[in-house]
């Protein structure tokens, strides 16, 4: 074996330089750097996946915003459009991969702070509000007599319930053009029934507690409300009257204003409640 002492210094330095150069080649990265780059790519893929999900949700929300279905609450579509606009401001550009280990780890930590799940959920929530409002509108668009009776039952402030027929309809408008498709009267324990004329629920009319008048369309319901409004504040006032969908919710004029509002709100909640 040759004596190391006799190996020229220039040859030793050349070998050391060669080893260092080889270690710096891309294919000769340390396991730590390789692992860090894999972690960086994982974070990039996670964020890019969220961006893809966000874009899909934006497209779904935009389609819903163009729906021809009418929501019960007219403000939900503008709210959805605002959520869409907010989501569209979100952008992401994948960073270039640094060469140094510290720089790679720093980039990883920055990406870990990026999370668009809340933005995706905000869009989904806005869409759900619109879908629920559309479902509510369908529920109170010319609902059946049976539906109205079922929803009135159990409401605090609602007593006996009775639906009109062609034979006992006090207004004679059941089923006629522009008239109601159904009317359900009810008494209320909040009203002193001894102070109300009539023997039956229908004979007592709205004075006994109130009524739910159902119309084929919103225009007919609003026309009826406008007509009743002409008597407000006079001796022929018939109580409160509020349109929800194509339904006119009426409460007795014998109730105090606060009682009218509370009963009206309870009835509207029951009619629009989704199950």
mmCIF file of C-alpha atoms in Angstrom:
data_model
loop_
_atom_site.group_PDB
_atom_site.id
_atom_site.type_symbol
_atom_site.label_atom_id
_atom_site.label_comp_id
_atom_site.label_asym_id
_atom_site.label_seq_id
_atom_site.Cartn_x
_atom_site.Cartn_y
_atom_site.Cartn_z
ATOM 1 C CA UNK A 1 0.000 0.000 0.000
ATOM 2 C CA UNK A 2 1.308 3.439 -0.932
ATOM 3 C CA UNK A 3 2.303 5.778 1.858
ATOM 4 C CA UNK A 4 -0.331 8.586 2.215
ATOM 5 C CA UNK A 5 2.467 10.981 3.078
ATOM 6 C CA UNK A 6 3.689 10.745 -0.493
ATOM 7 C CA UNK A 7 0.279 11.689 -2.063
ATOM 8 C CA UNK A 8 0.585 15.160 -3.580
ATOM 9 C CA UNK A 9 -1.396 17.912 -1.758
ATOM 10 C CA UNK A 10 -2.913 19.129 -5.025
ATOM 11 C CA UNK A 11 -4.439 15.684 -5.606
ATOM 12 C CA UNK A 12 -5.954 15.665 -2.100
ATOM 13 C CA UNK A 13 -7.519 19.090 -2.602
ATOM 14 C CA UNK A 14 -8.837 18.019 -5.987
ATOM 15 C CA UNK A 15 -10.537 14.996 -4.467
ATOM 16 C CA UNK A 16 -12.084 17.061 -1.690
ATOM 17 C CA UNK A 17 -13.415 19.576 -4.211
ATOM 18 C CA UNK A 18 -14.867 16.788 -6.302
ATOM 19 C CA UNK A 19 -16.663 15.300 -3.309
ATOM 20 C CA UNK A 20 -18.111 18.704 -2.352
ATOM 21 C CA UNK A 21 -19.222 19.347 -5.914
ATOM 22 C CA UNK A 22 -20.927 15.985 -6.195
ATOM 23 C CA UNK A 23 -22.746 16.579 -2.871
ATOM 24 C CA UNK A 24 -24.165 19.829 -4.249
ATOM 25 C CA UNK A 25 -25.630 18.231 -7.368
ATOM 26 C CA UNK A 26 -29.504 18.157 -7.489
ATOM 27 C CA UNK A 27 -29.548 14.419 -7.454
ATOM 28 C CA UNK A 28 -27.480 14.281 -4.325
ATOM 29 C CA UNK A 29 -29.750 16.168 -1.890
ATOM 30 C CA UNK A 30 -29.774 15.157 1.722
ATOM 31 C CA UNK A 31 -32.680 13.108 3.015
ATOM 32 C CA UNK A 32 -33.715 16.081 5.161
ATOM 33 C CA UNK A 33 -34.001 18.381 2.151
ATOM 34 C CA UNK A 34 -35.873 15.754 0.164
ATOM 35 C CA UNK A 35 -38.344 15.267 3.007
ATOM 36 C CA UNK A 36 -38.847 19.004 3.351
ATOM 37 C CA UNK A 37 -39.583 19.356 -0.357
ATOM 38 C CA UNK A 38 -42.116 16.534 -0.164
ATOM 39 C CA UNK A 39 -43.827 18.299 2.742
ATOM 40 C CA UNK A 40 -43.860 21.524 0.759
ATOM 41 C CA UNK A 41 -45.475 19.802 -2.209
ATOM 42 C CA UNK A 42 -48.055 18.246 0.110
ATOM 43 C CA UNK A 43 -49.036 21.678 1.434
ATOM 44 C CA UNK A 44 -49.215 23.118 -2.082
ATOM 45 C CA UNK A 45 -51.452 20.257 -3.208
ATOM 46 C CA UNK A 46 -53.702 20.765 -0.162
ATOM 47 C CA UNK A 47 -54.210 24.461 -0.877
ATOM 48 C CA UNK A 48 -54.666 23.876 -4.606
ATOM 49 C CA UNK A 49 -57.289 21.255 -3.758
ATOM 50 C CA UNK A 50 -59.143 23.774 -1.604
ATOM 51 C CA UNK A 51 -58.968 26.319 -4.417
ATOM 52 C CA UNK A 52 -60.498 23.770 -6.795
ATOM 53 C CA UNK A 53 -63.283 23.092 -4.280
ATOM 54 C CA UNK A 54 -63.829 26.817 -3.842
ATOM 55 C CA UNK A 55 -64.119 27.343 -7.585
ATOM 56 C CA UNK A 56 -66.643 24.515 -7.859
ATOM 57 C CA UNK A 57 -68.671 26.056 -5.024
ATOM 58 C CA UNK A 58 -68.550 29.471 -6.718
ATOM 59 C CA UNK A 59 -69.949 27.936 -9.909
ATOM 60 C CA UNK A 60 -72.726 26.183 -7.976
ATOM 61 C CA UNK A 61 -73.579 29.410 -6.145
ATOM 62 C CA UNK A 62 -73.660 31.402 -9.374
ATOM 63 C CA UNK A 63 -76.079 28.896 -10.896
ATOM 64 C CA UNK A 64 -78.316 29.125 -7.831
ATOM 65 C CA UNK A 65 -78.232 32.932 -7.934
ATOM 66 C CA UNK A 66 -79.772 32.717 -11.426
ATOM 67 C CA UNK A 67 -82.617 30.436 -10.345
ATOM 68 C CA UNK A 68 -86.131 31.214 -11.515
ATOM 69 C CA UNK A 69 -87.538 29.899 -8.250
ATOM 70 C CA UNK A 70 -88.770 32.663 -5.973
ATOM 71 C CA UNK A 71 -87.468 32.740 -2.385
ATOM 72 C CA UNK A 72 -89.727 33.808 0.452
ATOM 73 C CA UNK A 73 -87.124 36.330 1.614
ATOM 74 C CA UNK A 74 -86.124 38.541 -1.312
ATOM 75 C CA UNK A 75 -82.849 39.552 0.385
ATOM 76 C CA UNK A 76 -81.261 36.095 0.253
ATOM 77 C CA UNK A 77 -80.232 36.284 -3.414
ATOM 78 C CA UNK A 78 -78.326 39.588 -3.000
ATOM 79 C CA UNK A 79 -76.654 38.089 0.080
ATOM 80 C CA UNK A 80 -75.598 35.074 -1.955
ATOM 81 C CA UNK A 81 -74.229 37.330 -4.679
ATOM 82 C CA UNK A 82 -72.179 39.199 -2.077
ATOM 83 C CA UNK A 83 -70.759 35.903 -0.814
ATOM 84 C CA UNK A 84 -69.836 34.963 -4.384
ATOM 85 C CA UNK A 85 -68.065 38.278 -4.930
ATOM 86 C CA UNK A 86 -66.120 37.819 -1.710
ATOM 87 C CA UNK A 87 -65.066 34.296 -2.701
ATOM 88 C CA UNK A 88 -63.837 35.507 -6.078
ATOM 89 C CA UNK A 89 -61.294 37.789 -4.409
ATOM 90 C CA UNK A 90 -59.393 34.760 -3.134
ATOM 91 C CA UNK A 91 -56.336 33.863 -5.203
ATOM 92 C CA UNK A 92 -53.437 31.457 -4.785
ATOM 93 C CA UNK A 93 -50.172 31.042 -6.676
ATOM 94 C CA UNK A 94 -47.969 28.105 -5.758
ATOM 95 C CA UNK A 95 -44.538 29.289 -4.602
ATOM 96 C CA UNK A 96 -41.291 28.240 -6.266
ATOM 97 C CA UNK A 97 -39.358 25.635 -4.325
ATOM 98 C CA UNK A 98 -36.412 27.217 -2.471
ATOM 99 C CA UNK A 99 -33.054 25.436 -2.481
ATOM 100 C CA UNK A 100 -32.150 25.868 1.158
ATOM 101 C CA UNK A 101 -33.636 23.754 3.938
ATOM 102 C CA UNK A 102 -34.482 26.730 6.142
ATOM 103 C CA UNK A 103 -36.209 28.531 3.271
ATOM 104 C CA UNK A 104 -38.223 25.405 2.423
ATOM 105 C CA UNK A 105 -39.367 24.974 6.020
ATOM 106 C CA UNK A 106 -40.293 28.658 6.202
ATOM 107 C CA UNK A 107 -42.439 28.277 3.069
ATOM 108 C CA UNK A 108 -44.120 25.234 4.576
ATOM 109 C CA UNK A 109 -45.055 27.154 7.715
ATOM 110 C CA UNK A 110 -46.491 29.979 5.594
ATOM 111 C CA UNK A 111 -48.637 27.551 3.603
ATOM 112 C CA UNK A 112 -49.927 25.846 6.749
ATOM 113 C CA UNK A 113 -51.547 29.155 7.676
ATOM 114 C CA UNK A 114 -53.473 29.155 4.386
ATOM 115 C CA UNK A 115 -56.927 27.578 4.759
ATOM 116 C CA UNK A 116 -59.967 28.269 2.584
ATOM 117 C CA UNK A 117 -62.373 25.816 4.227
ATOM 118 C CA UNK A 118 -64.183 28.646 6.032
ATOM 119 C CA UNK A 119 -64.645 30.485 2.730
ATOM 120 C CA UNK A 120 -66.052 27.360 1.096
ATOM 121 C CA UNK A 121 -68.405 26.840 4.037
ATOM 122 C CA UNK A 122 -69.555 30.473 3.887
ATOM 123 C CA UNK A 123 -70.681 29.917 0.300
ATOM 124 C CA UNK A 124 -72.418 26.667 1.203
ATOM 125 C CA UNK A 125 -74.218 28.391 4.076
ATOM 126 C CA UNK A 126 -75.390 31.198 1.790
ATOM 127 C CA UNK A 127 -76.639 28.632 -0.721
ATOM 128 C CA UNK A 128 -78.500 26.755 2.014
ATOM 129 C CA UNK A 129 -80.258 29.942 3.100
ATOM 130 C CA UNK A 130 -81.447 30.498 -0.473
ATOM 131 C CA UNK A 131 -82.585 26.893 -0.886
ATOM 132 C CA UNK A 132 -84.458 27.021 2.427
ATOM 133 C CA UNK A 133 -86.150 30.280 1.463
ATOM 134 C CA UNK A 134 -87.226 28.813 -1.876
ATOM 135 C CA UNK A 135 -88.620 25.766 -0.072
ATOM 136 C CA UNK A 136 -90.509 28.027 2.334
ATOM 137 C CA UNK A 137 -92.024 29.987 -0.544
ATOM 138 C CA UNK A 138 -93.231 26.791 -2.190
ATOM 139 C CA UNK A 139 -94.702 25.728 1.149
ATOM 140 C CA UNK A 140 -96.837 28.868 1.437
ATOM 141 C CA UNK A 141 -97.775 29.099 -2.235
ATOM 142 C CA UNK A 142 -101.417 28.042 -2.431
ATOM 143 C CA UNK A 143 -101.060 25.424 0.336
ATOM 144 C CA UNK A 144 -103.822 22.936 0.976
ATOM 145 C CA UNK A 145 -106.496 23.417 3.583
ATOM 146 C CA UNK A 146 -105.203 20.339 5.403
ATOM 147 C CA UNK A 147 -101.691 21.828 5.595
ATOM 148 C CA UNK A 148 -102.997 25.067 7.106
ATOM 149 C CA UNK A 149 -105.071 23.242 9.718
ATOM 150 C CA UNK A 150 -102.157 20.985 10.651
ATOM 151 C CA UNK A 151 -99.831 23.967 11.142
ATOM 152 C CA UNK A 152 -102.363 25.948 13.197
ATOM 153 C CA UNK A 153 -102.778 23.128 15.662
ATOM 154 C CA UNK A 154 -100.704 23.535 18.775
ATOM 155 C CA UNK A 155 -99.976 27.243 18.330
ATOM 156 C CA UNK A 156 -100.338 29.108 21.604
ATOM 157 C CA UNK A 157 -103.179 31.571 21.156
ATOM 158 C CA UNK A 158 -105.094 29.400 18.665
ATOM 159 C CA UNK A 159 -108.190 27.581 19.888
ATOM 160 C CA UNK A 160 -110.856 25.896 17.788
ATOM 161 C CA UNK A 161 -110.246 25.631 14.036
ATOM 162 C CA UNK A 162 -112.741 25.344 11.183
ATOM 163 C CA UNK A 163 -112.395 25.531 7.397
ATOM 164 C CA UNK A 164 -115.103 27.092 5.219
ATOM 165 C CA UNK A 165 -117.045 25.241 2.567
ATOM 166 C CA UNK A 166 -119.122 26.633 -0.283
ATOM 167 C CA UNK A 167 -122.198 26.154 1.928
ATOM 168 C CA UNK A 168 -120.991 28.186 4.909
ATOM 169 C CA UNK A 169 -118.498 30.614 3.341
ATOM 170 C CA UNK A 170 -119.464 34.003 4.827
ATOM 171 C CA UNK A 171 -117.915 35.929 1.927
ATOM 172 C CA UNK A 172 -119.008 33.599 -0.855
ATOM 173 C CA UNK A 173 -115.553 33.823 -2.510
ATOM 174 C CA UNK A 174 -114.311 30.263 -2.070
ATOM 175 C CA UNK A 175 -112.899 28.952 -5.340
ATOM 176 C CA UNK A 176 -113.952 31.980 -7.384
ATOM 177 C CA UNK A 177 -111.636 33.939 -9.688
ATOM 178 C CA UNK A 178 -109.507 36.215 -7.524
ATOM 179 C CA UNK A 179 -111.021 34.688 -4.399
ATOM 180 C CA UNK A 180 -109.415 32.368 -1.893
ATOM 181 C CA UNK A 181 -108.814 28.693 -2.590
ATOM 182 C CA UNK A 182 -109.256 27.965 1.117
ATOM 183 C CA UNK A 183 -110.040 29.839 4.307
ATOM 184 C CA UNK A 184 -109.548 28.507 7.795
ATOM 185 C CA UNK A 185 -110.981 30.415 10.769
ATOM 186 C CA UNK A 186 -109.877 29.944 14.353
ATOM 187 C CA UNK A 187 -110.857 31.204 17.774
ATOM 188 C CA UNK A 188 -108.353 32.387 20.352
ATOM 189 C CA UNK A 189 -108.361 32.034 24.146
ATOM 190 C CA UNK A 190 -106.976 35.577 24.177
ATOM 191 C CA UNK A 191 -110.360 36.847 22.988
ATOM 192 C CA UNK A 192 -113.414 36.959 25.251
ATOM 193 C CA UNK A 193 -115.706 34.762 23.152
ATOM 194 C CA UNK A 194 -118.784 36.025 25.012
ATOM 195 C CA UNK A 195 -118.065 39.376 23.403
ATOM 196 C CA UNK A 196 -118.113 37.928 19.884
ATOM 197 C CA UNK A 197 -121.261 37.477 17.799
ATOM 198 C CA UNK A 198 -121.961 34.006 16.388
ATOM 199 C CA UNK A 199 -122.199 30.458 17.626
ATOM 200 C CA UNK A 200 -119.677 28.635 15.449
ATOM 201 C CA UNK A 201 -116.038 29.339 14.681
ATOM 202 C CA UNK A 202 -116.953 30.441 11.161
ATOM 203 C CA UNK A 203 -119.880 32.580 12.288
ATOM 204 C CA UNK A 204 -117.582 34.396 14.715
ATOM 205 C CA UNK A 205 -115.207 35.058 11.821
ATOM 206 C CA UNK A 206 -111.928 36.842 12.402
ATOM 207 C CA UNK A 207 -113.322 38.548 15.505
ATOM 208 C CA UNK A 208 -113.161 35.217 17.333
ATOM 209 C CA UNK A 209 -109.416 34.900 16.808
ATOM 210 C CA UNK A 210 -108.403 35.153 13.194
ATOM 211 C CA UNK A 211 -108.279 33.461 9.826
ATOM 212 C CA UNK A 212 -105.919 32.095 7.206
ATOM 213 C CA UNK A 213 -106.971 32.937 3.667
ATOM 214 C CA UNK A 214 -105.183 31.061 0.877
ATOM 215 C CA UNK A 215 -104.909 32.489 -2.646
ATOM 216 C CA UNK A 216 -103.714 31.074 -5.939
ATOM 217 C CA UNK A 217 -101.089 33.768 -6.414
ATOM 218 C CA UNK A 218 -99.338 36.646 -4.663
ATOM 219 C CA UNK A 219 -101.255 39.328 -6.559
ATOM 220 C CA UNK A 220 -104.616 38.067 -5.347
ATOM 221 C CA UNK A 221 -103.354 37.864 -1.779
ATOM 222 C CA UNK A 222 -101.997 41.412 -1.909
ATOM 223 C CA UNK A 223 -105.213 42.749 -3.443
ATOM 224 C CA UNK A 224 -107.151 41.281 -0.532
ATOM 225 C CA UNK A 225 -104.683 42.796 1.954
ATOM 226 C CA UNK A 226 -104.957 46.205 0.276
ATOM 227 C CA UNK A 227 -108.741 46.007 0.431
ATOM 228 C CA UNK A 228 -108.726 45.212 4.154
ATOM 229 C CA UNK A 229 -106.225 48.019 4.741
ATOM 230 C CA UNK A 230 -108.812 50.585 3.621
ATOM 231 C CA UNK A 231 -110.768 49.829 6.806
ATOM 232 C CA UNK A 232 -107.834 50.078 9.202
ATOM 233 C CA UNK A 233 -108.408 52.494 12.050
ATOM 234 C CA UNK A 234 -112.149 52.751 11.404
ATOM 235 C CA UNK A 235 -115.246 51.163 12.857
ATOM 236 C CA UNK A 236 -115.071 48.422 10.223
ATOM 237 C CA UNK A 237 -111.459 47.502 10.964
ATOM 238 C CA UNK A 238 -111.065 43.733 10.870
ATOM 239 C CA UNK A 239 -107.758 43.292 12.658
ATOM 240 C CA UNK A 240 -104.224 42.710 11.413
ATOM 241 C CA UNK A 241 -103.487 41.237 7.994
ATOM 242 C CA UNK A 242 -100.121 40.122 6.608
ATOM 243 C CA UNK A 243 -99.253 38.302 3.386
ATOM 244 C CA UNK A 244 -96.735 35.466 3.442
ATOM 245 C CA UNK A 245 -96.340 33.749 0.097
ATOM 246 C CA UNK A 246 -99.896 33.577 -1.259
ATOM 247 C CA UNK A 247 -101.378 33.295 2.224
ATOM 248 C CA UNK A 248 -103.083 36.106 4.119
ATOM 249 C CA UNK A 249 -102.695 35.781 7.884
ATOM 250 C CA UNK A 250 -105.393 37.658 9.792
ATOM 251 C CA UNK A 251 -105.833 38.196 13.534
ATOM 252 C CA UNK A 252 -108.786 39.563 15.506
ATOM 253 C CA UNK A 253 -109.350 43.275 15.947
ATOM 254 C CA UNK A 254 -110.362 42.450 19.531
ATOM 255 C CA UNK A 255 -106.735 41.584 20.338
ATOM 256 C CA UNK A 256 -104.310 44.205 21.568
ATOM 257 C CA UNK A 257 -101.728 45.306 18.998
ATOM 258 C CA UNK A 258 -98.949 43.410 20.801
ATOM 259 C CA UNK A 259 -101.096 40.275 20.905
ATOM 260 C CA UNK A 260 -101.840 40.599 17.192
ATOM 261 C CA UNK A 261 -98.134 40.828 16.368
ATOM 262 C CA UNK A 262 -97.198 37.888 18.583
ATOM 263 C CA UNK A 263 -99.960 35.650 17.240
ATOM 264 C CA UNK A 264 -99.268 36.664 13.649
ATOM 265 C CA UNK A 265 -95.555 35.906 14.063
ATOM 266 C CA UNK A 266 -96.295 32.522 15.631
ATOM 267 C CA UNK A 267 -98.615 31.586 12.760
ATOM 268 C CA UNK A 268 -96.139 32.688 10.083
ATOM 269 C CA UNK A 269 -93.382 30.718 11.814
ATOM 270 C CA UNK A 270 -95.591 27.614 11.837
ATOM 271 C CA UNK A 271 -96.552 27.995 8.171
ATOM 272 C CA UNK A 272 -92.976 28.532 6.984
ATOM 273 C CA UNK A 273 -91.260 26.014 9.263
ATOM 274 C CA UNK A 274 -89.377 23.405 7.238
ATOM 275 C CA UNK A 275 -89.493 19.823 8.419
#
